[in-house]
Amino acid sequence: MKRELIKYVLEREDYGAEVTVAGWVRTRRDSKGGFSFIELNDGSTLTGLQIIADGDLPNYESDVLRLSIGSAVRVTGILTESPAKGQRVEIKATEVEPFGLADPETYPLQKKRVSFEHLREIAHLRPRTNTIGAVARVRNALSYATHQFYQDRGFLYLHTPIITTSDAEGAGEMFRVTTLDPGSPPRAENGAVDYAQDFFGVPTFLTVSGQLNAEAYALAFDRVYTFGPTFRAENSNTRRHLAEFWMVEPEIAFADLNDNADLAEDYVKYLIRYVLEHNTTDIEFFNKWVDETLVDTLTGVAESDFERITYTQAIDLLEKADESFEFPVAWGDDLQSEHERYLTEQVIKKPVIVTDFPFDFKAFYMRRNDDDKTVAAMDVLVPQIGEIVGGSQREERLDVLADSMRIKGMDEDHYWWYLDLRRFGSVPHAGFGLGLERVVQFATGMQNIRDVIPFPRSPRNAEF
RNA sequence: UCCGGGGUAGCUCAGUUUGGCAGAGCAGCGGACUGUUAAUCCGUUUGUCGUGGGUUCGAGUCCCACCCCCGGAGCCA
């Protein structure tokens, strides 16, 4: 049987037409006038559709009165102008067909608000709540907008490997991938685990970034982007980190750090404008229930020019700051979270792109500046979230790259193919990584990153 | 991993200071009322007080160990 999504029904004005909808009951209120109100939600939009189920229905007693929150039902009826306040249209049911019911004694969700902490324990049912439902729609919109943004600009969507042998940046613990028996792995003569007998013949891991592979394709397609899951085995217990998260990584050839910053700014603004325009109902819901400054913040970001300062200028600002920081400010030390937040929230009060960080604490592949002290790196900082984008111009000069790798203590042989890209047709190129969940957090105002991904993976949590 | 705060009814939480019958609101259930919409009103059921030891006549409360959750920090996206 044909059915229509509720978000489209809510826009119709052809009263008297017959429509069929299906979804899950949010509430049922009985009137002693001999009929019931059923609020139905199918996830297509935040707003539910009100169903009027009259006592004359043949299965009113047997079925309608047993529909409670969480029950699945299909309804056919007449589109009607609602006589009461609260909604413009409603459905006067001619047929109510129940599917699976939900025992109200044991169904974990209730009409009242429950805490996000509790919803994480029922991650399989939480998409039926207003907030998590709205998060899912915004996340979907941001994903769609990402493809639209890059496709419109001629970028090639690139699928980079999930299983890798390289630890990309040398930073961050990785998840090992193996088919060896953890109880009794084969041993080499020296007693170490013999990975020659493992599936790939070498130690392998889940990727922490698709960047190195993306660089190879950028040097063939001019502009590419990846969009997929990445993994970090860090024991991070914060509201901003996950063990499995989705990252968008564009990589552009014939480009420098400035081009990179332009791209990042355009992209972030595009995403925010997209959800403001297309997810208005959800954003207003978040503005009302989660963060009442959200719409102002998002509008500000969409309309403002991001401030651009160098790391050295940032240190100057922090040293002049009339603020006592837990961590001291000194040129050569990385910016701490408190420093980043002070810059974007207190001093500049809008997104900031900080560039040209000291070589000492940045990755080997970042292009060294002429001052021989800094590299062409950039971080995009936004209020509340902090770092939302990290990127750099890549080192395209073979001798300099090799030198950087030696200084950082890396095995050049292992990266032979990456170095090849500098041997053959090397060009200046740049790219960045954007954590999708961080953007979902920013766009919704949701405080905890575990609430903006359907089934979060974090230390001690992989149940669903 | 470090610092801090927590874990008591299906949910949100009081009770722990000073050891002495296990509590409230909401949800659920029964009823009343009502074009209702976080409905309202009356009545009512519900407990491994995170787990394991210990002290005590007696432990939710005191002691020890461990587990888990939340916030902040580090790492980063």
JSON list of C-alpha atoms in Angstrom, two decimals, chain A residues 54-158:
[
{"chain": "A", "resi": 54, "resn": "ASP", "atom": "CA", "xyz": [-13.16, 7.77, 16.08]},
{"chain": "A", "resi": 55, "resn": "GLY", "atom": "CA", "xyz": [-14.91, 5.27, 18.34]},
{"chain": "A", "resi": 56, "resn": "ASP", "atom": "CA", "xyz": [-16.90, 4.13, 15.32]},
{"chain": "A", "resi": 57, "resn": "LEU", "atom": "CA", "xyz": [-13.86, 2.41, 13.88]},
{"chain": "A", "resi": 58, "resn": "PRO", "atom": "CA", "xyz": [-14.49, -1.35, 13.92]},
{"chain": "A", "resi": 59, "resn": "ASN", "atom": "CA", "xyz": [-11.23, -2.02, 15.75]},
{"chain": "A", "resi": 60, "resn": "TYR", "atom": "CA", "xyz": [-11.40, 0.99, 18.08]},
{"chain": "A", "resi": 61, "resn": "GLU", "atom": "CA", "xyz": [-11.70, -1.05, 21.28]},
{"chain": "A", "resi": 62, "resn": "SER", "atom": "CA", "xyz": [-9.52, -3.93, 20.16]},
{"chain": "A", "resi": 63, "resn": "ASP", "atom": "CA", "xyz": [-6.66, -1.99, 18.53]},
{"chain": "A", "resi": 64, "resn": "VAL", "atom": "CA", "xyz": [-6.77, 1.78, 18.86]},
{"chain": "A", "resi": 65, "resn": "LEU", "atom": "CA", "xyz": [-7.09, 1.75, 22.64]},
{"chain": "A", "resi": 66, "resn": "ARG", "atom": "CA", "xyz": [-4.03, -0.49, 22.84]},
{"chain": "A", "resi": 67, "resn": "LEU", "atom": "CA", "xyz": [-1.78, 1.87, 20.89]},
{"chain": "A", "resi": 68, "resn": "SER", "atom": "CA", "xyz": [0.73, 3.36, 23.29]},
{"chain": "A", "resi": 69, "resn": "ILE", "atom": "CA", "xyz": [4.00, 5.22, 22.86]},
{"chain": "A", "resi": 70, "resn": "GLY", "atom": "CA", "xyz": [6.35, 3.23, 20.63]},
{"chain": "A", "resi": 71, "resn": "SER", "atom": "CA", "xyz": [3.66, 1.20, 18.85]},
{"chain": "A", "resi": 72, "resn": "ALA", "atom": "CA", "xyz": [3.86, 0.97, 15.07]},
{"chain": "A", "resi": 73, "resn": "VAL", "atom": "CA", "xyz": [0.76, 1.70, 13.05]},
{"chain": "A", "resi": 74, "resn": "ARG", "atom": "CA", "xyz": [-0.45, 2.48, 9.54]},
{"chain": "A", "resi": 75, "resn": "VAL", "atom": "CA", "xyz": [-3.34, 4.90, 9.13]},
{"chain": "A", "resi": 76, "resn": "THR", "atom": "CA", "xyz": [-5.49, 5.77, 6.16]},
{"chain": "A", "resi": 77, "resn": "GLY", "atom": "CA", "xyz": [-7.83, 8.71, 6.45]},
{"chain": "A", "resi": 78, "resn": "ILE", "atom": "CA", "xyz": [-9.05, 12.05, 5.24]},
{"chain": "A", "resi": 79, "resn": "LEU", "atom": "CA", "xyz": [-6.83, 15.12, 5.31]},
{"chain": "A", "resi": 80, "resn": "THR", "atom": "CA", "xyz": [-8.72, 17.60, 7.47]},
{"chain": "A", "resi": 81, "resn": "GLU", "atom": "CA", "xyz": [-8.25, 21.16, 8.61]},
{"chain": "A", "resi": 82, "resn": "SER", "atom": "CA", "xyz": [-7.79, 20.95, 12.36]},
{"chain": "A", "resi": 83, "resn": "PRO", "atom": "CA", "xyz": [-10.48, 22.73, 14.42]},
{"chain": "A", "resi": 84, "resn": "ALA", "atom": "CA", "xyz": [-8.15, 23.04, 17.41]},
{"chain": "A", "resi": 85, "resn": "LYS", "atom": "CA", "xyz": [-4.96, 24.98, 18.02]},
{"chain": "A", "resi": 86, "resn": "GLY", "atom": "CA", "xyz": [-1.62, 23.24, 17.80]},
{"chain": "A", "resi": 87, "resn": "GLN", "atom": "CA", "xyz": [-1.68, 22.00, 14.24]},
{"chain": "A", "resi": 88, "resn": "ARG", "atom": "CA", "xyz": [-3.01, 23.10, 10.88]},
{"chain": "A", "resi": 89, "resn": "VAL", "atom": "CA", "xyz": [-3.89, 19.68, 9.49]},
{"chain": "A", "resi": 90, "resn": "GLU", "atom": "CA", "xyz": [-4.83, 16.32, 10.90]},
{"chain": "A", "resi": 91, "resn": "ILE", "atom": "CA", "xyz": [-6.02, 12.98, 9.60]},
{"chain": "A", "resi": 92, "resn": "LYS", "atom": "CA", "xyz": [-9.50, 11.70, 10.31]},
{"chain": "A", "resi": 93, "resn": "ALA", "atom": "CA", "xyz": [-8.82, 7.99, 10.25]},
{"chain": "A", "resi": 94, "resn": "THR", "atom": "CA", "xyz": [-10.94, 5.61, 8.22]},
{"chain": "A", "resi": 95, "resn": "GLU", "atom": "CA", "xyz": [-8.60, 2.67, 8.80]},
{"chain": "A", "resi": 96, "resn": "VAL", "atom": "CA", "xyz": [-6.12, 2.01, 11.57]},
{"chain": "A", "resi": 97, "resn": "GLU", "atom": "CA", "xyz": [-3.83, -0.96, 11.06]},
{"chain": "A", "resi": 98, "resn": "PRO", "atom": "CA", "xyz": [-1.56, -1.78, 13.98]},
{"chain": "A", "resi": 99, "resn": "PHE", "atom": "CA", "xyz": [1.80, -3.47, 13.51]},
{"chain": "A", "resi": 100, "resn": "GLY", "atom": "CA", "xyz": [4.03, -4.22, 16.48]},
{"chain": "A", "resi": 101, "resn": "LEU", "atom": "CA", "xyz": [2.74, -2.83, 19.75]},
{"chain": "A", "resi": 102, "resn": "ALA", "atom": "CA", "xyz": [4.99, -1.63, 22.57]},
{"chain": "A", "resi": 103, "resn": "ASP", "atom": "CA", "xyz": [4.15, -2.68, 26.11]},
{"chain": "A", "resi": 104, "resn": "PRO", "atom": "CA", "xyz": [4.02, 0.58, 28.09]},
{"chain": "A", "resi": 105, "resn": "GLU", "atom": "CA", "xyz": [5.11, -1.28, 31.22]},
{"chain": "A", "resi": 106, "resn": "THR", "atom": "CA", "xyz": [8.46, -2.14, 29.66]},
{"chain": "A", "resi": 107, "resn": "TYR", "atom": "CA", "xyz": [8.98, 0.32, 26.78]},
{"chain": "A", "resi": 108, "resn": "PRO", "atom": "CA", "xyz": [11.99, 2.37, 27.90]},
{"chain": "A", "resi": 109, "resn": "LEU", "atom": "CA", "xyz": [10.92, 5.70, 26.41]},
{"chain": "A", "resi": 110, "resn": "GLN", "atom": "CA", "xyz": [8.28, 7.91, 27.92]},
{"chain": "A", "resi": 111, "resn": "LYS", "atom": "CA", "xyz": [6.55, 11.13, 27.04]},
{"chain": "A", "resi": 112, "resn": "LYS", "atom": "CA", "xyz": [8.68, 13.06, 29.49]},
{"chain": "A", "resi": 113, "resn": "ARG", "atom": "CA", "xyz": [12.22, 14.13, 28.75]},
{"chain": "A", "resi": 114, "resn": "VAL", "atom": "CA", "xyz": [14.89, 11.65, 29.75]},
{"chain": "A", "resi": 115, "resn": "SER", "atom": "CA", "xyz": [18.60, 12.35, 30.10]},
{"chain": "A", "resi": 116, "resn": "PHE", "atom": "CA", "xyz": [21.03, 11.93, 27.21]},
{"chain": "A", "resi": 117, "resn": "GLU", "atom": "CA", "xyz": [23.11, 9.69, 29.47]},
{"chain": "A", "resi": 118, "resn": "HIS", "atom": "CA", "xyz": [20.20, 7.30, 29.78]},
{"chain": "A", "resi": 119, "resn": "LEU", "atom": "CA", "xyz": [19.43, 7.45, 26.07]},
{"chain": "A", "resi": 120, "resn": "ARG", "atom": "CA", "xyz": [22.98, 6.27, 25.35]},
{"chain": "A", "resi": 121, "resn": "GLU", "atom": "CA", "xyz": [22.09, 3.05, 27.13]},
{"chain": "A", "resi": 122, "resn": "ILE", "atom": "CA", "xyz": [19.21, 2.51, 24.72]},
{"chain": "A", "resi": 123, "resn": "ALA", "atom": "CA", "xyz": [20.96, 3.66, 21.57]},
{"chain": "A", "resi": 124, "resn": "HIS", "atom": "CA", "xyz": [18.74, 1.38, 19.46]},
{"chain": "A", "resi": 125, "resn": "LEU", "atom": "CA", "xyz": [15.58, 3.22, 20.56]},
{"chain": "A", "resi": 126, "resn": "ARG", "atom": "CA", "xyz": [16.83, 6.77, 20.97]},
{"chain": "A", "resi": 127, "resn": "PRO", "atom": "CA", "xyz": [16.34, 7.70, 17.29]},
{"chain": "A", "resi": 128, "resn": "ARG", "atom": "CA", "xyz": [12.65, 7.77, 18.18]},
{"chain": "A", "resi": 129, "resn": "THR", "atom": "CA", "xyz": [13.16, 10.79, 20.43]},
{"chain": "A", "resi": 130, "resn": "ASN", "atom": "CA", "xyz": [12.80, 14.37, 19.25]},
{"chain": "A", "resi": 131, "resn": "THR", "atom": "CA", "xyz": [16.38, 15.36, 19.94]},
{"chain": "A", "resi": 132, "resn": "ILE", "atom": "CA", "xyz": [18.22, 12.35, 18.56]},
{"chain": "A", "resi": 133, "resn": "GLY", "atom": "CA", "xyz": [15.86, 12.31, 15.60]},
{"chain": "A", "resi": 134, "resn": "ALA", "atom": "CA", "xyz": [16.70, 15.93, 14.86]},
{"chain": "A", "resi": 135, "resn": "VAL", "atom": "CA", "xyz": [20.42, 15.18, 15.24]},
{"chain": "A", "resi": 136, "resn": "ALA", "atom": "CA", "xyz": [20.13, 12.36, 12.71]},
{"chain": "A", "resi": 137, "resn": "ARG", "atom": "CA", "xyz": [18.44, 14.62, 10.18]},
{"chain": "A", "resi": 138, "resn": "VAL", "atom": "CA", "xyz": [21.04, 17.38, 10.63]},
{"chain": "A", "resi": 139, "resn": "ARG", "atom": "CA", "xyz": [23.87, 14.84, 10.34]},
{"chain": "A", "resi": 140, "resn": "ASN", "atom": "CA", "xyz": [22.30, 13.52, 7.14]},
{"chain": "A", "resi": 141, "resn": "ALA", "atom": "CA", "xyz": [21.97, 17.03, 5.75]},
{"chain": "A", "resi": 142, "resn": "LEU", "atom": "CA", "xyz": [25.60, 17.85, 6.55]},
{"chain": "A", "resi": 143, "resn": "SER", "atom": "CA", "xyz": [26.73, 14.68, 4.77]},
{"chain": "A", "resi": 144, "resn": "TYR", "atom": "CA", "xyz": [24.64, 15.50, 1.72]},
{"chain": "A", "resi": 145, "resn": "ALA", "atom": "CA", "xyz": [25.85, 19.10, 1.73]},
{"chain": "A", "resi": 146, "resn": "THR", "atom": "CA", "xyz": [29.44, 17.89, 1.90]},
{"chain": "A", "resi": 147, "resn": "HIS", "atom": "CA", "xyz": [29.10, 15.89, -1.30]},
{"chain": "A", "resi": 148, "resn": "GLN", "atom": "CA", "xyz": [27.20, 18.71, -2.96]},
{"chain": "A", "resi": 149, "resn": "PHE", "atom": "CA", "xyz": [29.85, 21.27, -2.02]},
{"chain": "A", "resi": 150, "resn": "TYR", "atom": "CA", "xyz": [32.77, 19.26, -3.39]},
{"chain": "A", "resi": 151, "resn": "GLN", "atom": "CA", "xyz": [30.99, 17.79, -6.40]},
{"chain": "A", "resi": 152, "resn": "ASP", "atom": "CA", "xyz": [29.85, 21.26, -7.47]},
{"chain": "A", "resi": 153, "resn": "ARG", "atom": "CA", "xyz": [33.49, 22.32, -7.43]},
{"chain": "A", "resi": 154, "resn": "GLY", "atom": "CA", "xyz": [34.78, 19.42, -9.50]},
{"chain": "A", "resi": 155, "resn": "PHE", "atom": "CA", "xyz": [36.31, 17.36, -6.69]},
{"chain": "A", "resi": 156, "resn": "LEU", "atom": "CA", "xyz": [36.68, 13.61, -7.12]},
{"chain": "A", "resi": 157, "resn": "TYR", "atom": "CA", "xyz": [35.16, 11.57, -4.31]},
{"chain": "A", "resi": 158, "resn": "LEU", "atom": "CA", "xyz": [37.89, 9.14, -3.30]}
]
